[in-house]
């Protein structure tokens, strides 16, 4: 009879710790960021309102893990403080494109009823009512808060809720987290002032940081002795070279383990990692590119075309002229340059392209320079699978 199932126990001991939902109990590579965060919350241990903080950094830098970790630690510490009545709320904003939706969801969590459809003011008032009911000190973490876009009213109001009389005899502090560094640039100055009292930046990991991160994870996840040092080193090296993302490094290792199971090997070795990197990257590119809008695709195609000619990094203005040619060729609307820049920023945020501000041009001003941040061939393959684009992809590549 065909064996439909795998025996994974030869390689994996506790595979669950390789999943996204696992929170590590130790993040020594983020001591500085954790200390900054701890300092921001500390006034609460002394009867004062905790500060608001904002965490930025590209995906996979440990922002979510670090904030979950510090909340756990802070709750433990708060128990030792007599008159501190602490409540922490961790809210993911993925899928919430406005302050309104976010407020509705927060109200639903606290009351069990979603106020969707009610006027905005009413929803906000219900949120304050719910917070007032909790009382004491509330720390509200808003993860991936960049999803709410321009509609940032809630971010303006929450840090001022007490000053403005929406709540009394209690404190609310907000920890905002964003994968998109430009999100804070685009916030109105008043929001920025209050929300970013402490601005904590998470920078990409290098191979020397990724190696111990992987070793600690591997020790829990794999059967003793099944992961070779060289496999770990290669996962760390690949991820460091690319985005410096711990998520990426862990995904390589997980996939490499699965390939060892598939090939019936009793050790995870470099060859598994090489194969894993290819598979994981192709899947990542496919997922991130498929879900984009047509305008994102056109902007990306412009970068691909310029990259193919070896002319990257390239200024927005030069991307724009190629973009307009491509948009005309496929019969799509052409957007203004400013909006195309927004699409490029979007592509940067999801890691498909990379933008950096540099001094350049004949007058030496500061400009964004863009280049592809994924494998050119893989990106072309994925784009050419999109119906509307396949002819034009053949032309530019
Ligand atoms: P972000 O929120 O910045 O996108 P995450 O916090 O989700 O990143 O981290 C991605 C993955 O890497 C998670 O599995 C997380 O547990 C792990 N990770 C990140 N930094 C560390 C670290 N310093 N030590 C252990 N694991 C880490
Ligand atoms: Mg995160």
Tab-separated table of C-alpha atoms and ligand atoms in Angstrom:
chain	number	residue	atom	x	y	z
A	1	UNK	CA	0.000	0.000	0.000
A	2	UNK	CA	1.146	3.533	-0.707
A	3	UNK	CA	2.433	5.330	2.349
A	4	UNK	CA	0.668	8.674	2.372
A	5	UNK	CA	2.213	10.007	5.551
A	6	UNK	CA	5.665	10.963	6.652
A	7	UNK	CA	7.615	9.981	9.701
A	8	UNK	CA	9.184	13.277	10.676
A	9	UNK	CA	10.378	12.269	14.111
A	10	UNK	CA	13.828	11.233	12.908
A	11	UNK	CA	14.616	14.868	12.134
A	12	UNK	CA	12.171	17.023	14.098
A	13	UNK	CA	11.834	16.846	17.836
A	14	UNK	CA	9.536	19.839	18.341
A	15	UNK	CA	8.638	21.235	14.961
A	16	UNK	CA	6.167	23.716	16.423
A	17	UNK	CA	8.943	26.075	17.508
A	18	UNK	CA	9.718	26.682	13.841
A	19	UNK	CA	6.260	28.152	13.316
A	20	UNK	CA	5.551	31.852	13.091
A	21	UNK	CA	3.459	31.900	16.246
A	22	UNK	CA	6.294	30.762	18.504
A	23	UNK	CA	7.684	33.502	20.765
A	24	UNK	CA	11.328	32.897	21.714
A	25	UNK	CA	12.087	33.094	25.441
A	26	UNK	CA	15.331	34.871	24.817
A	27	UNK	CA	16.389	37.571	22.325
A	28	UNK	CA	19.976	38.489	23.236
A	29	UNK	CA	20.552	40.060	19.802
A	30	UNK	CA	17.941	42.686	20.675
A	31	UNK	CA	19.176	43.628	24.162
A	32	UNK	CA	19.483	47.299	23.195
A	33	UNK	CA	16.027	47.555	21.677
A	34	UNK	CA	14.484	45.626	24.593
A	35	UNK	CA	16.195	47.926	27.070
A	36	UNK	CA	14.898	51.002	25.266
A	37	UNK	CA	11.427	49.523	25.290
A	38	UNK	CA	11.738	48.586	28.965
A	39	UNK	CA	12.799	52.118	29.821
A	40	UNK	CA	9.807	53.536	27.961
A	41	UNK	CA	7.432	51.412	30.056
A	42	UNK	CA	9.232	51.923	33.378
A	43	UNK	CA	7.432	55.076	34.560
A	44	UNK	CA	4.420	52.805	35.181
A	45	UNK	CA	6.408	50.984	37.864
A	46	UNK	CA	6.647	54.304	39.652
A	47	UNK	CA	3.082	55.546	39.457
A	48	UNK	CA	3.462	57.555	36.230
A	49	UNK	CA	2.082	56.932	32.730
A	50	UNK	CA	4.301	54.731	30.563
A	51	UNK	CA	5.670	56.426	27.467
A	52	UNK	CA	4.439	55.735	23.969
A	53	UNK	CA	6.899	54.020	21.687
A	54	UNK	CA	7.229	53.300	18.026
A	55	UNK	CA	9.152	50.354	16.587
A	56	UNK	CA	10.237	50.324	12.965
A	57	UNK	CA	12.320	47.992	10.853
A	58	UNK	CA	11.856	45.722	7.909
A	59	UNK	CA	10.104	42.414	8.238
A	60	UNK	CA	11.796	39.593	10.155
A	61	UNK	CA	13.807	41.828	12.482
A	62	UNK	CA	12.181	40.576	15.682
A	63	UNK	CA	9.831	43.516	16.300
A	64	UNK	CA	6.802	41.376	17.059
A	65	UNK	CA	8.839	38.870	19.058
A	66	UNK	CA	10.577	41.619	21.051
A	67	UNK	CA	7.346	43.394	21.929
A	68	UNK	CA	5.610	40.183	22.979
A	69	UNK	CA	8.651	39.287	25.031
A	70	UNK	CA	8.812	42.660	26.797
A	71	UNK	CA	5.084	42.574	27.567
A	72	UNK	CA	5.531	39.178	29.225
A	73	UNK	CA	8.455	40.465	31.239
A	74	UNK	CA	6.628	43.654	32.152
A	75	UNK	CA	3.536	41.803	33.352
A	76	UNK	CA	5.728	39.704	35.626
A	77	UNK	CA	7.441	42.784	36.991
A	78	UNK	CA	4.136	44.615	37.463
A	79	UNK	CA	2.915	41.891	39.788
A	80	UNK	CA	5.565	42.910	42.267
A	81	UNK	CA	4.314	46.501	42.287
A	82	UNK	CA	1.423	46.973	44.716
A	83	UNK	CA	-0.573	49.770	43.179
A	84	UNK	CA	0.021	48.938	39.526
A	85	UNK	CA	-3.016	47.457	37.847
A	86	UNK	CA	-1.622	46.543	34.430
A	87	UNK	CA	-3.462	45.267	31.349
A	88	UNK	CA	-1.734	44.606	28.053
A	89	UNK	CA	-3.522	44.329	24.738
A	90	UNK	CA	-1.745	43.000	21.663
A	91	UNK	CA	-3.532	43.923	18.464
A	92	UNK	CA	-2.448	43.000	14.951
A	93	UNK	CA	-3.593	45.603	12.450
A	94	UNK	CA	-3.143	43.434	9.348
A	95	UNK	CA	-6.340	43.682	7.329
A	96	UNK	CA	-7.405	46.955	9.000
A	97	UNK	CA	-7.116	49.772	6.508
A	98	UNK	CA	-8.382	52.604	8.718
A	99	UNK	CA	-8.580	53.905	12.273
A	100	UNK	CA	-12.285	53.183	12.132
A	101	UNK	CA	-11.867	49.463	11.393
A	102	UNK	CA	-9.177	49.165	14.010
A	103	UNK	CA	-11.350	50.855	16.639
A	104	UNK	CA	-14.262	48.549	15.753
A	105	UNK	CA	-12.073	45.511	16.213
A	106	UNK	CA	-10.704	46.733	19.536
A	107	UNK	CA	-14.243	47.394	20.781
A	108	UNK	CA	-15.347	43.942	19.654
A	109	UNK	CA	-12.497	42.327	21.526
A	110	UNK	CA	-13.407	44.082	24.743
A	111	UNK	CA	-17.192	43.941	24.551
A	112	UNK	CA	-17.902	41.020	22.227
A	113	UNK	CA	-19.900	43.305	19.908
A	114	UNK	CA	-18.648	44.869	16.720
A	115	UNK	CA	-19.942	48.449	16.364
A	116	UNK	CA	-19.306	48.495	12.598
A	117	UNK	CA	-21.781	50.851	10.869
A	118	UNK	CA	-22.035	53.322	13.725
A	119	UNK	CA	-20.625	56.816	13.254
A	120	UNK	CA	-16.926	57.121	13.900
A	121	UNK	CA	-17.314	59.296	16.998
A	122	UNK	CA	-19.619	56.764	18.535
A	123	UNK	CA	-17.200	53.901	17.860
A	124	UNK	CA	-14.330	55.854	19.394
A	125	UNK	CA	-16.462	56.671	22.438
A	126	UNK	CA	-17.267	52.989	22.845
A	127	UNK	CA	-13.563	52.245	22.732
A	128	UNK	CA	-12.889	54.801	25.477
A	129	UNK	CA	-15.717	53.354	27.497
A	130	UNK	CA	-14.189	49.895	27.154
A	131	UNK	CA	-10.772	51.201	28.167
A	132	UNK	CA	-12.275	53.039	31.130
A	133	UNK	CA	-13.845	49.798	32.240
A	134	UNK	CA	-10.440	48.112	32.229
A	135	UNK	CA	-8.909	51.047	34.141
A	136	UNK	CA	-5.466	51.166	35.719
A	137	UNK	CA	-2.620	51.155	33.214
A	138	UNK	CA	-3.291	49.815	29.738
A	139	UNK	CA	-0.517	49.143	27.262
A	140	UNK	CA	-1.856	48.751	23.775
A	141	UNK	CA	0.465	47.255	21.185
A	142	UNK	CA	-0.599	47.966	17.607
A	143	UNK	CA	1.418	45.602	15.433
A	144	UNK	CA	1.756	46.304	11.690
A	145	UNK	CA	-0.033	49.590	12.301
A	146	UNK	CA	1.107	50.896	8.888
A	147	UNK	CA	-1.903	49.015	7.499
A	148	UNK	CA	-4.225	51.792	8.642
A	149	UNK	CA	-2.552	54.137	6.144
A	150	UNK	CA	-3.413	57.834	6.156
A	151	UNK	CA	-6.422	57.446	8.373
A	152	UNK	CA	-4.440	57.853	11.584
A	153	UNK	CA	-6.963	59.687	13.781
A	154	UNK	CA	-6.932	56.957	16.396
A	155	UNK	CA	-3.172	57.269	16.694
A	156	UNK	CA	-3.663	60.950	17.345
A	157	UNK	CA	-6.396	60.494	19.905
A	158	UNK	CA	-5.220	57.525	21.951
A	159	UNK	CA	-2.064	59.070	23.403
A	160	UNK	CA	-4.119	62.171	24.337
A	161	UNK	CA	-7.173	60.313	25.601
A	162	UNK	CA	-6.586	61.307	29.199
A	163	UNK	CA	-5.640	64.930	28.497
A	164	UNK	CA	-8.751	65.322	26.392
A	165	UNK	CA	-11.034	63.856	29.028
A	166	UNK	CA	-12.017	60.715	27.067
A	167	UNK	CA	-10.781	58.616	29.971
A	168	UNK	CA	-10.003	59.533	33.551
A	169	UNK	CA	-7.904	58.227	36.443
A	170	UNK	CA	-6.195	55.749	34.172
A	171	UNK	CA	-3.326	55.637	31.684
A	172	UNK	CA	-3.137	54.306	28.147
A	173	UNK	CA	0.123	53.983	26.322
A	174	UNK	CA	0.532	52.888	22.731
A	175	UNK	CA	3.355	50.856	21.268
A	176	UNK	CA	3.107	51.124	17.501
A	177	UNK	CA	5.013	48.718	15.257
A	178	UNK	CA	5.597	49.207	11.544
A	179	UNK	CA	7.431	47.279	8.837
A	180	UNK	CA	7.326	50.411	6.748
A	181	UNK	CA	9.803	53.073	7.795
A	182	UNK	CA	8.101	55.657	5.612
A	183	UNK	CA	4.880	55.275	7.643
A	184	UNK	CA	6.164	57.551	10.397
A	185	UNK	CA	7.439	60.067	7.814
A	186	UNK	CA	3.923	60.349	6.488
A	187	UNK	CA	2.222	60.758	9.865
A	188	UNK	CA	1.048	64.242	10.680
A	189	UNK	CA	3.540	66.037	12.937
A	190	UNK	CA	1.118	66.063	15.886
A	191	UNK	CA	0.662	62.292	15.705
A	192	UNK	CA	4.376	61.783	15.348
A	193	UNK	CA	5.184	63.911	18.385
A	194	UNK	CA	3.003	61.976	20.756
A	195	UNK	CA	3.255	58.475	19.334
A	196	UNK	CA	6.982	58.447	18.729
A	197	UNK	CA	8.150	59.596	22.163
A	198	UNK	CA	10.551	56.691	21.924
A	199	UNK	CA	11.535	55.714	18.424
A	200	UNK	CA	13.168	52.313	18.339
A	201	UNK	CA	14.756	51.135	15.129
A	202	UNK	CA	15.398	47.479	14.355
A	203	UNK	CA	18.177	47.044	11.832
A	204	UNK	CA	18.801	43.936	9.701
A	205	UNK	CA	20.624	41.034	11.353
A	206	UNK	CA	24.062	40.045	10.116
A	207	UNK	CA	25.265	36.440	9.802
A	208	UNK	CA	26.908	36.532	13.243
A	209	UNK	CA	23.562	37.347	14.825
A	210	UNK	CA	21.532	34.968	12.694
A	211	UNK	CA	23.741	31.976	13.525
A	212	UNK	CA	23.017	31.937	17.281
A	213	UNK	CA	19.338	32.736	16.606
A	214	UNK	CA	19.194	29.610	14.419
A	215	UNK	CA	21.235	27.520	16.840
A	216	UNK	CA	18.882	28.248	19.730
A	217	UNK	CA	15.864	27.478	17.579
A	218	UNK	CA	17.416	24.330	16.107
A	219	UNK	CA	18.260	22.983	19.530
A	220	UNK	CA	14.581	22.997	20.450
A	221	UNK	CA	13.187	22.018	17.070
A	222	UNK	CA	15.444	19.235	15.838
A	223	UNK	CA	16.562	15.887	17.163
A	224	UNK	CA	20.031	16.245	18.719
A	225	UNK	CA	22.821	16.056	16.186
A	226	UNK	CA	20.645	16.115	13.063
A	227	UNK	CA	21.525	19.649	11.981
A	228	UNK	CA	25.073	20.177	10.774
A	229	UNK	CA	26.904	23.388	11.687
A	230	UNK	CA	27.533	24.043	8.035
A	231	UNK	CA	23.788	23.914	7.330
A	232	UNK	CA	23.149	26.543	10.019
A	233	UNK	CA	25.988	28.681	8.726
A	234	UNK	CA	24.627	28.556	5.220
A	235	UNK	CA	21.076	29.499	6.295
A	236	UNK	CA	22.511	32.460	8.216
A	237	UNK	CA	24.713	33.491	5.304
A	238	UNK	CA	21.889	33.351	2.758
A	239	UNK	CA	19.532	35.362	4.931
A	240	UNK	CA	22.205	37.891	5.922
A	241	UNK	CA	23.149	38.499	2.299
A	242	UNK	CA	19.564	39.044	1.363
A	243	UNK	CA	17.300	40.809	3.857
A	244	UNK	CA	18.949	40.115	7.192
A	245	UNK	CA	15.640	38.661	8.306
A	246	UNK	CA	15.434	36.069	11.080
A	247	UNK	CA	12.129	34.888	9.649
A	248	UNK	CA	13.806	34.158	6.354
A	249	UNK	CA	16.683	32.297	8.056
A	250	UNK	CA	14.292	30.186	10.123
A	251	UNK	CA	12.195	29.396	7.062
A	252	UNK	CA	15.281	28.151	5.209
A	253	UNK	CA	16.186	25.901	8.101
A	254	UNK	CA	12.652	24.572	8.450
A	255	UNK	CA	12.417	23.794	4.741
A	256	UNK	CA	15.884	22.204	4.791
A	257	UNK	CA	14.678	19.922	7.593
A	258	UNK	CA	11.630	18.966	5.574
A	259	UNK	CA	13.811	18.154	2.570
A	260	UNK	CA	15.963	15.902	4.759
A	261	UNK	CA	12.778	14.065	5.771
A	262	UNK	CA	11.661	13.833	2.148
A	263	UNK	CA	15.003	12.457	0.967
A	264	UNK	CA	15.136	10.061	3.894
A	265	UNK	CA	18.419	11.570	5.084
A	266	UNK	CA	19.383	11.436	8.711
A	267	UNK	CA	21.104	14.808	8.783
A	268	UNK	CA	20.315	18.289	7.525
A	269	UNK	CA	23.230	19.342	5.364
A	270	UNK	CA	24.239	22.210	3.070
A	271	UNK	CA	22.643	20.671	-0.022
A	272	UNK	CA	19.264	20.700	1.719
A	273	UNK	CA	19.745	24.363	2.553
A	274	UNK	CA	20.649	25.216	-1.036
A	275	UNK	CA	17.525	23.532	-2.295
A	276	UNK	CA	15.457	25.069	0.505
A	277	UNK	CA	16.609	28.604	-0.260
A	278	UNK	CA	15.513	28.249	-3.878
A	279	UNK	CA	12.095	26.859	-2.956
A	280	UNK	CA	11.399	29.375	-0.186
A	281	UNK	CA	12.467	32.360	-2.273
A	282	UNK	CA	10.397	31.327	-5.263
A	283	UNK	CA	7.386	30.950	-3.026
A	284	UNK	CA	7.980	34.302	-1.320
A	285	UNK	CA	8.362	36.145	-4.570
A	286	UNK	CA	5.297	34.466	-6.006
A	287	UNK	CA	3.178	35.301	-2.989
A	288	UNK	CA	4.281	38.883	-2.696
A	289	UNK	CA	4.034	39.642	-6.394
A	290	UNK	CA	0.734	37.902	-7.136
A	291	UNK	CA	-1.174	39.912	-4.549
A	292	UNK	CA	-0.092	43.274	-5.885
A	293	UNK	CA	-2.228	45.719	-7.838
A	294	UNK	CA	-1.719	46.251	-11.552
A	295	UNK	CA	-0.005	49.582	-10.874
A	296	UNK	CA	2.461	47.881	-8.518
A	297	UNK	CA	3.129	45.332	-11.248
A	298	UNK	CA	3.807	48.055	-13.792
A	299	UNK	CA	6.181	49.867	-11.450
A	300	UNK	CA	7.948	46.577	-10.769
A	301	UNK	CA	8.152	45.766	-14.433
A	302	UNK	CA	9.814	49.131	-15.032
A	303	UNK	CA	12.462	48.258	-12.423
A	304	UNK	CA	12.895	44.790	-13.979
A	305	UNK	CA	13.399	46.325	-17.390
A	306	UNK	CA	16.000	48.777	-16.099
A	307	UNK	CA	17.724	46.078	-14.059
A	308	UNK	CA	17.910	43.889	-17.175
A	309	UNK	CA	19.778	46.713	-18.903
A	310	UNK	CA	22.143	46.901	-15.948
A	311	UNK	CA	21.114	50.488	-15.169
A	312	UNK	CA	20.101	50.137	-11.514
A	313	UNK	CA	20.109	51.699	-8.924
A	314	UNK	CA	17.904	54.178	-10.693
A	315	UNK	CA	16.182	57.424	-9.759
A	316	UNK	CA	12.406	57.690	-9.513
A	317	UNK	CA	12.294	60.058	-12.470
A	318	UNK	CA	13.986	57.506	-14.730
A	319	UNK	CA	11.789	54.678	-13.466
A	320	UNK	CA	8.835	56.887	-14.268
A	321	UNK	CA	9.623	57.264	-17.948
A	322	UNK	CA	9.983	53.496	-18.405
A	323	UNK	CA	6.823	53.010	-16.346
A	324	UNK	CA	4.777	55.293	-18.632
A	325	UNK	CA	5.969	53.396	-21.721
A	326	UNK	CA	4.943	50.089	-20.176
A	327	UNK	CA	1.606	51.391	-18.895
A	328	UNK	CA	0.809	52.720	-22.386
A	329	UNK	CA	1.830	49.440	-23.978
A	330	UNK	CA	-0.601	47.427	-21.833
A	331	UNK	CA	-3.297	50.103	-22.054
A	332	UNK	CA	-3.361	50.873	-18.336
A	333	UNK	CA	-3.900	54.289	-16.725
A	334	UNK	CA	-0.695	56.241	-16.191
A	335	UNK	CA	-0.370	57.693	-12.729
A	336	UNK	CA	1.476	60.848	-11.733
A	337	UNK	CA	5.098	60.423	-10.702
A	338	UNK	CA	4.322	61.043	-7.031
A	339	UNK	CA	1.900	58.125	-7.002
A	340	UNK	CA	4.326	55.865	-8.822
A	341	UNK	CA	6.814	56.681	-6.072
A	342	UNK	CA	4.232	55.475	-3.537
A	343	UNK	CA	3.968	52.203	-5.442
A	344	UNK	CA	7.749	51.874	-5.411
A	345	UNK	CA	7.730	52.417	-1.645
A	346	UNK	CA	5.107	49.712	-1.339
A	347	UNK	CA	7.326	47.314	-3.319
A	348	UNK	CA	10.240	48.258	-1.099
A	349	UNK	CA	8.255	47.510	2.027
A	350	UNK	CA	7.419	43.989	0.936
A	351	UNK	CA	11.057	43.443	-0.016
A	352	UNK	CA	10.714	43.050	-3.783
A	353	UNK	CA	12.760	46.130	-4.550
A	354	UNK	CA	15.076	48.211	-2.464
A	355	UNK	CA	15.157	52.009	-2.275
A	356	UNK	CA	17.821	54.147	-0.662
A	357	UNK	CA	18.177	57.890	-0.414
A	358	UNK	CA	21.408	59.079	-1.923
A	359	UNK	CA	23.039	62.232	-3.048
A	360	UNK	CA	23.304	62.336	-6.801
A	361	UNK	CA	22.493	64.102	-10.037
A	362	UNK	CA	24.210	67.183	-11.413
A	363	UNK	CA	22.929	69.377	-8.584
A	364	UNK	CA	23.767	66.856	-5.879
A	365	UNK	CA	20.318	66.760	-4.226
A	366	UNK	CA	19.003	63.814	-2.169
A	367	UNK	CA	17.049	61.340	-4.253
A	368	UNK	CA	15.677	57.855	-3.955
A	369	UNK	CA	17.557	55.224	-5.949
A	370	UNK	CA	15.811	51.940	-6.641
A	371	UNK	CA	16.945	48.444	-7.550
A	372	UNK	CA	15.496	44.958	-7.654
A	373	UNK	CA	15.898	43.123	-4.353
A	374	UNK	CA	14.791	39.697	-5.566
A	375	UNK	CA	16.284	37.299	-8.061
A	376	UNK	CA	15.808	38.769	-11.549
A	377	UNK	CA	15.018	35.483	-13.298
A	378	UNK	CA	12.553	34.334	-10.641
A	379	UNK	CA	10.816	37.707	-10.695
A	380	UNK	CA	10.500	37.607	-14.460
A	381	UNK	CA	9.076	34.067	-14.264
A	382	UNK	CA	6.447	35.108	-11.763
A	383	UNK	CA	5.478	38.286	-13.623
A	384	UNK	CA	5.124	36.430	-16.899
A	385	UNK	CA	2.576	34.115	-15.293
A	386	UNK	CA	0.267	37.103	-14.800
A	387	UNK	CA	-2.123	37.140	-17.769
A	388	UNK	CA	-2.221	40.814	-18.484
A	389	UNK	CA	1.542	41.122	-18.345
A	390	UNK	CA	2.969	38.110	-20.132
A	391	UNK	CA	3.376	39.727	-23.562
A	392	UNK	CA	4.999	42.819	-22.209
A	393	UNK	CA	7.315	40.796	-19.956
A	394	UNK	CA	8.602	39.025	-23.066
A	395	UNK	CA	9.340	42.401	-24.623
A	396	UNK	CA	11.201	43.984	-21.722
A	397	UNK	CA	13.180	40.968	-20.670
B	1	LIG	P1	9.052	41.233	12.626
B	1	LIG	O1	7.900	41.447	13.547
B	1	LIG	O2	10.120	42.272	12.763
B	1	LIG	O3	8.655	41.007	11.207
B	1	LIG	P2	9.314	38.772	14.104
B	1	LIG	O4	9.384	39.287	15.485
B	1	LIG	O5	8.038	38.162	13.669
B	1	LIG	O6	9.781	39.891	13.061
B	1	LIG	O7	10.520	37.739	13.899
B	1	LIG	C1	10.545	36.812	12.818
B	1	LIG	C2	10.955	35.453	13.303
B	1	LIG	O8	12.287	35.489	13.791
B	1	LIG	C3	10.102	34.965	14.476
B	1	LIG	O9	9.995	33.570	14.375
B	1	LIG	C4	10.932	35.354	15.696
B	1	LIG	O10	10.653	34.510	16.767
B	1	LIG	C5	12.337	35.170	15.178
B	1	LIG	N1	13.318	36.070	15.800
B	1	LIG	C6	13.579	37.352	15.451
B	1	LIG	N2	14.571	37.869	16.191
B	1	LIG	C7	14.951	36.881	17.045
B	1	LIG	C8	15.971	36.790	18.064
B	1	LIG	N3	16.767	37.822	18.343
B	1	LIG	N4	16.089	35.628	18.729
B	1	LIG	C9	15.277	34.584	18.429
B	1	LIG	N5	14.327	34.598	17.490
B	1	LIG	C10	14.153	35.735	16.790
B	2	LIG	MG1	5.891	41.477	12.984
